[in-house]
Short mmCIF file of N, CA and C in Angstrom, two decimals:
data_model
loop_
_atom_site.label_atom_id
_atom_site.label_comp_id
_atom_site.label_asym_id
_atom_site.label_seq_id
_atom_site.Cartn_x
_atom_site.Cartn_y
_atom_site.Cartn_z
N MET X 700 -25.01 2.86 -26.99
CA MET X 700 -25.05 4.55 -27.03
C MET X 700 -25.44 4.90 -28.53
N ASN X 701 -25.16 3.93 -29.45
CA ASN X 701 -25.92 4.75 -30.83
C ASN X 701 -28.08 4.95 -30.80
N ASN X 702 -28.65 3.66 -30.29
CA ASN X 702 -29.64 2.99 -29.45
C ASN X 702 -30.38 4.28 -28.80
N HIS X 703 -29.27 5.13 -28.47
CA HIS X 703 -29.76 6.30 -27.26
C HIS X 703 -30.70 5.52 -25.95
N SER X 704 -30.12 4.55 -25.37
CA SER X 704 -30.01 3.45 -24.38
C SER X 704 -28.64 4.51 -22.96
N GLN X 705 -29.25 3.87 -22.15
CA GLN X 705 -28.75 4.55 -20.94
C GLN X 705 -27.14 3.43 -20.73
N ALA X 706 -25.85 4.39 -20.61
CA ALA X 706 -24.89 3.57 -20.35
C ALA X 706 -23.81 4.39 -19.33
N ASP X 707 -23.81 3.02 -18.75
CA ASP X 707 -23.41 3.03 -17.30
C ASP X 707 -21.90 2.39 -17.20
N ALA X 708 -20.72 3.60 -16.60
CA ALA X 708 -19.52 3.45 -16.63
C ALA X 708 -18.84 3.26 -14.95
N ALA X 709 -18.16 2.32 -14.60
CA ALA X 709 -17.10 2.66 -13.12
C ALA X 709 -16.12 2.53 -13.91
N VAL X 710 -15.60 3.72 -12.83
CA VAL X 710 -13.76 4.05 -13.19
C VAL X 710 -13.19 3.72 -11.63
N LEU X 711 -11.65 2.45 -11.93
CA LEU X 711 -11.46 2.56 -10.40
C LEU X 711 -9.84 3.10 -10.86
N ASP X 712 -9.26 3.82 -9.93
CA ASP X 712 -7.81 4.43 -10.25
C ASP X 712 -6.92 4.28 -8.94
N PHE X 713 -6.28 2.67 -9.16
CA PHE X 713 -5.09 2.38 -8.46
C PHE X 713 -4.34 3.31 -8.55
N ALA X 714 -3.99 4.19 -9.65
CA ALA X 714 -2.21 4.97 -9.43
C ALA X 714 -2.07 4.87 -8.11
N ASN X 715 -2.68 6.22 -7.55
CA ASN X 715 -2.30 6.32 -5.93
C ASN X 715 -2.67 5.26 -4.40
N ALA X 716 -3.61 4.76 -4.96
CA ALA X 716 -3.99 4.15 -3.41
C ALA X 716 -2.58 3.23 -2.96
N PHE X 717 -1.52 2.67 -4.33
CA PHE X 717 -0.49 1.51 -3.20
C PHE X 717 0.15 2.75 -1.92
N ASP X 718 0.29 4.21 -2.27
CA ASP X 718 0.79 4.73 -1.62
C ASP X 718 -0.48 5.24 -0.65
N LYS X 719 -1.32 4.87 0.36
CA LYS X 719 -2.30 5.22 0.56
C LYS X 719 -2.65 4.08 2.07
N VAL X 720 -2.09 3.21 1.51
CA VAL X 720 -2.61 1.49 2.29
C VAL X 720 -1.74 1.78 3.43
N PRO X 721 -2.13 2.13 5.05
CA PRO X 721 -1.68 2.32 5.94
C PRO X 721 -0.52 1.07 6.32
N HIS X 722 0.66 1.23 6.96
CA HIS X 722 1.37 0.46 7.20
C HIS X 722 0.27 -0.92 9.20
N ARG X 723 -0.01 0.20 9.66
CA ARG X 723 -0.92 -0.65 11.08
C ARG X 723 -1.96 -1.69 9.82
N CYS X 724 -2.56 -1.05 9.91
CA CYS X 724 -4.10 -2.22 9.15
C CYS X 724 -3.39 -3.04 8.40
N LEU X 725 -2.73 -2.70 7.99
CA LEU X 725 -2.10 -4.17 6.97
C LEU X 725 -1.46 -5.32 7.72
N LEU X 726 -1.27 -5.40 8.38
CA LEU X 726 -0.26 -5.64 9.06
C LEU X 726 -1.11 -6.31 9.87
N VAL X 727 -2.47 -5.33 10.75
CA VAL X 727 -3.29 -6.21 11.84
C VAL X 727 -4.00 -7.23 10.43
N LYS X 728 -4.78 -7.20 9.43
CA LYS X 728 -5.52 -7.66 8.59
C LYS X 728 -4.38 -8.86 8.45
N LEU X 729 -2.96 -8.69 8.63
CA LEU X 729 -2.70 -10.50 7.27
C LEU X 729 -3.05 -11.18 8.80
N LYS X 730 -2.05 -9.96 9.90
CA LYS X 730 -2.68 -11.79 11.76
C LYS X 730 -4.33 -12.36 11.58
N LEU X 731 -5.67 -11.31 10.81
CA LEU X 731 -7.03 -12.01 10.94
C LEU X 731 -6.51 -13.20 9.61
N TYR X 732 -6.03 -13.39 8.57
CA TYR X 732 -5.99 -14.27 7.56
C TYR X 732 -4.98 -14.88 8.71
N ASN X 733 -4.28 -15.33 10.09
CA ASN X 733 -4.02 -16.57 9.77
C ASN X 733 -2.59 -16.38 9.16
N LEU X 734 -1.38 -15.09 8.70
CA LEU X 734 -0.61 -15.95 7.78
C LEU X 734 0.60 -15.87 9.38
N ASN X 735 1.38 -16.95 8.59
CA ASN X 735 2.63 -17.08 9.86
C ASN X 735 3.52 -16.34 9.67
N GLN X 736 3.68 -16.02 10.80
CA GLN X 736 4.23 -15.07 12.20
C GLN X 736 5.10 -14.30 11.52
N GLU X 737 6.50 -15.59 10.73
CA GLU X 737 7.65 -14.98 10.51
C GLU X 737 7.00 -14.76 9.53
N VAL X 738 6.54 -14.86 8.16
CA VAL X 738 6.01 -13.85 6.99
C VAL X 738 5.82 -12.24 7.29
N ILE X 739 4.65 -12.33 8.87
CA ILE X 739 4.33 -11.30 8.64
C ILE X 739 5.61 -10.03 9.18
N GLY X 740 6.50 -10.97 10.28
CA GLY X 740 7.40 -10.39 10.36
C GLY X 740 8.15 -9.52 9.72
N TRP X 741 8.58 -10.60 8.69
CA TRP X 741 9.66 -10.27 7.68
C TRP X 741 8.45 -8.45 6.67
N ILE X 742 6.95 -8.87 6.41
CA ILE X 742 6.44 -7.61 5.54
C ILE X 742 6.97 -6.13 6.66
N LYS X 743 6.99 -6.91 8.59
CA LYS X 743 6.69 -5.27 9.08
C LYS X 743 7.57 -5.30 8.59
N SER X 744 9.38 -5.34 8.68
CA SER X 744 10.52 -5.33 8.66
C SER X 744 10.48 -4.26 7.49
N PHE X 745 10.22 -4.89 6.34
CA PHE X 745 9.62 -4.48 4.82
C PHE X 745 9.83 -3.18 5.08
N LEU X 746 7.97 -3.02 5.64
CA LEU X 746 7.71 -1.34 5.91
C LEU X 746 8.12 -0.68 6.30
N SER X 747 8.69 -1.66 7.88
CA SER X 747 8.98 -0.68 9.31
C SER X 747 10.43 0.63 8.74
N SER X 748 10.60 1.15 8.98
CA SER X 748 12.29 2.38 9.52
C SER X 748 12.21 2.48 7.78
N ARG X 749 11.52 2.90 7.29
CA ARG X 749 10.96 4.04 5.90
C ARG X 749 11.34 5.59 6.04
N THR X 750 12.50 6.22 5.43
CA THR X 750 11.91 7.17 5.61
C THR X 750 11.69 8.32 4.31
N GLN X 751 11.32 9.59 4.06
CA GLN X 751 11.41 9.93 2.71
C GLN X 751 11.75 11.83 3.06
N ARG X 752 12.14 12.34 2.02
CA ARG X 752 12.54 13.79 2.25
C ARG X 752 12.53 14.09 0.75
N VAL X 753 12.11 15.75 0.47
CA VAL X 753 11.57 16.59 -0.17
C VAL X 753 13.05 17.49 -0.73
N VAL X 754 13.27 17.27 -2.18
CA VAL X 754 14.50 18.24 -2.53
C VAL X 754 14.03 19.48 -2.87
N VAL X 755 13.40 20.72 -3.05
CA VAL X 755 13.31 21.00 -3.43
C VAL X 755 14.13 22.37 -3.82
N ASP X 756 14.53 23.61 -5.30
CA ASP X 756 15.52 24.25 -5.03
C ASP X 756 16.93 24.05 -4.30
N GLY X 757 17.52 22.94 -4.20
CA GLY X 757 18.22 23.00 -4.16
C GLY X 757 18.09 22.73 -2.01
N TYR X 758 16.97 23.13 -1.26
CA TYR X 758 17.12 22.46 -0.35
C TYR X 758 16.07 21.28 0.50
N ILE X 759 16.38 21.13 1.13
CA ILE X 759 16.36 19.41 2.03
C ILE X 759 15.64 18.93 2.51
N SER X 760 14.63 18.96 2.55
CA SER X 760 13.77 18.14 4.14
C SER X 760 14.13 17.80 4.91
N PRO X 761 13.58 17.48 6.11
CA PRO X 761 14.07 16.66 6.99
C PRO X 761 13.40 15.59 6.53
N LYS X 762 14.08 14.37 7.18
CA LYS X 762 13.31 13.42 6.75
C LYS X 762 12.43 13.01 7.51
N ALA X 763 11.58 12.10 7.80
CA ALA X 763 9.68 12.00 7.80
C ALA X 763 10.25 10.66 7.70
N PRO X 764 9.48 10.04 9.00
CA PRO X 764 8.49 9.15 8.74
C PRO X 764 7.83 8.27 7.26
N VAL X 765 7.54 6.76 6.73
CA VAL X 765 6.50 6.52 6.02
C VAL X 765 5.50 5.90 6.23
N LEU X 766 4.47 5.47 7.15
CA LEU X 766 4.03 5.66 7.74
C LEU X 766 2.42 4.64 7.16
N SER X 767 2.53 4.76 5.60
CA SER X 767 1.30 3.95 4.79
C SER X 767 2.25 4.21 3.60
N GLY X 768 1.75 3.34 2.99
CA GLY X 768 1.88 3.70 1.20
C GLY X 768 2.95 1.37 1.48
N VAL X 769 2.47 1.13 0.36
CA VAL X 769 4.04 0.15 0.17
C VAL X 769 5.01 0.67 -1.26
N PRO X 770 6.10 0.41 -0.86
CA PRO X 770 6.92 0.82 -2.09
C PRO X 770 6.29 0.55 -3.35
N HIS X 771 6.77 1.26 -4.80
CA HIS X 771 6.15 0.54 -6.43
C HIS X 771 7.50 0.33 -6.48
N GLY X 772 7.60 -0.57 -7.60
CA GLY X 772 8.01 -1.51 -7.74
C GLY X 772 8.82 -2.57 -6.98
N THR X 773 8.04 -3.10 -6.25
CA THR X 773 8.70 -4.71 -5.37
C THR X 773 7.59 -5.21 -6.05
N VAL X 774 8.24 -6.73 -5.16
CA VAL X 774 6.85 -7.71 -5.34
C VAL X 774 6.03 -7.65 -4.58
N LEU X 775 6.33 -7.45 -3.21
CA LEU X 775 5.52 -7.17 -1.88
C LEU X 775 4.65 -5.74 -2.53
N GLY X 776 4.77 -5.30 -2.74
CA GLY X 776 3.36 -4.23 -3.17
C GLY X 776 2.14 -4.86 -3.54
N PRO X 777 2.20 -5.26 -4.69
CA PRO X 777 1.42 -5.62 -4.94
C PRO X 777 0.62 -5.94 -3.75
N TYR X 778 0.67 -7.17 -3.92
CA TYR X 778 -0.22 -8.73 -3.13
C TYR X 778 -0.05 -8.23 -1.84
N CYS X 779 0.47 -6.76 -0.79
CA CYS X 779 0.23 -6.86 -0.02
C CYS X 779 -0.97 -5.92 0.12
N PHE X 780 -1.09 -4.97 -1.20
CA PHE X 780 -2.17 -4.32 -1.66
C PHE X 780 -3.43 -4.70 -1.60
N SER X 781 -3.17 -6.40 -1.90
CA SER X 781 -4.29 -6.89 -2.76
C SER X 781 -4.58 -7.94 -1.43
N TYR X 782 -3.87 -8.15 -0.15
CA TYR X 782 -4.43 -8.55 0.89
C TYR X 782 -5.28 -7.29 1.98
N LEU X 783 -4.91 -6.46 1.52
CA LEU X 783 -5.60 -4.69 2.10
C LEU X 783 -7.32 -4.99 2.11
N LEU X 784 -7.55 -5.51 0.08
CA LEU X 784 -8.45 -5.51 -0.60
C LEU X 784 -9.49 -6.39 -0.24
N THR X 785 -8.46 -7.60 0.31
CA THR X 785 -9.94 -8.44 0.22
C THR X 785 -10.58 -9.03 1.61
N ILE X 786 -10.39 -8.60 2.60
CA ILE X 786 -11.16 -8.32 3.58
C ILE X 786 -12.26 -7.64 3.84
#
């Protein structure tokens, strides 16, 4: 920068990426890696039957199924996300 030459930068934002991992896609990729079926079953169980709702000014929305994303603050979250990126 001091000698006025070109500088390139690449910025990666993974903050919301964990919310965008489609469960079905992740499970397919885990099968492609020939991961043990029992482990895949545990991960499927971990991700399935999750719901979410929103509360605004005391109004509570109906529950909606969560079909993508890995739960934040979990041990499996980064593990699942890294498998999605490797294929």
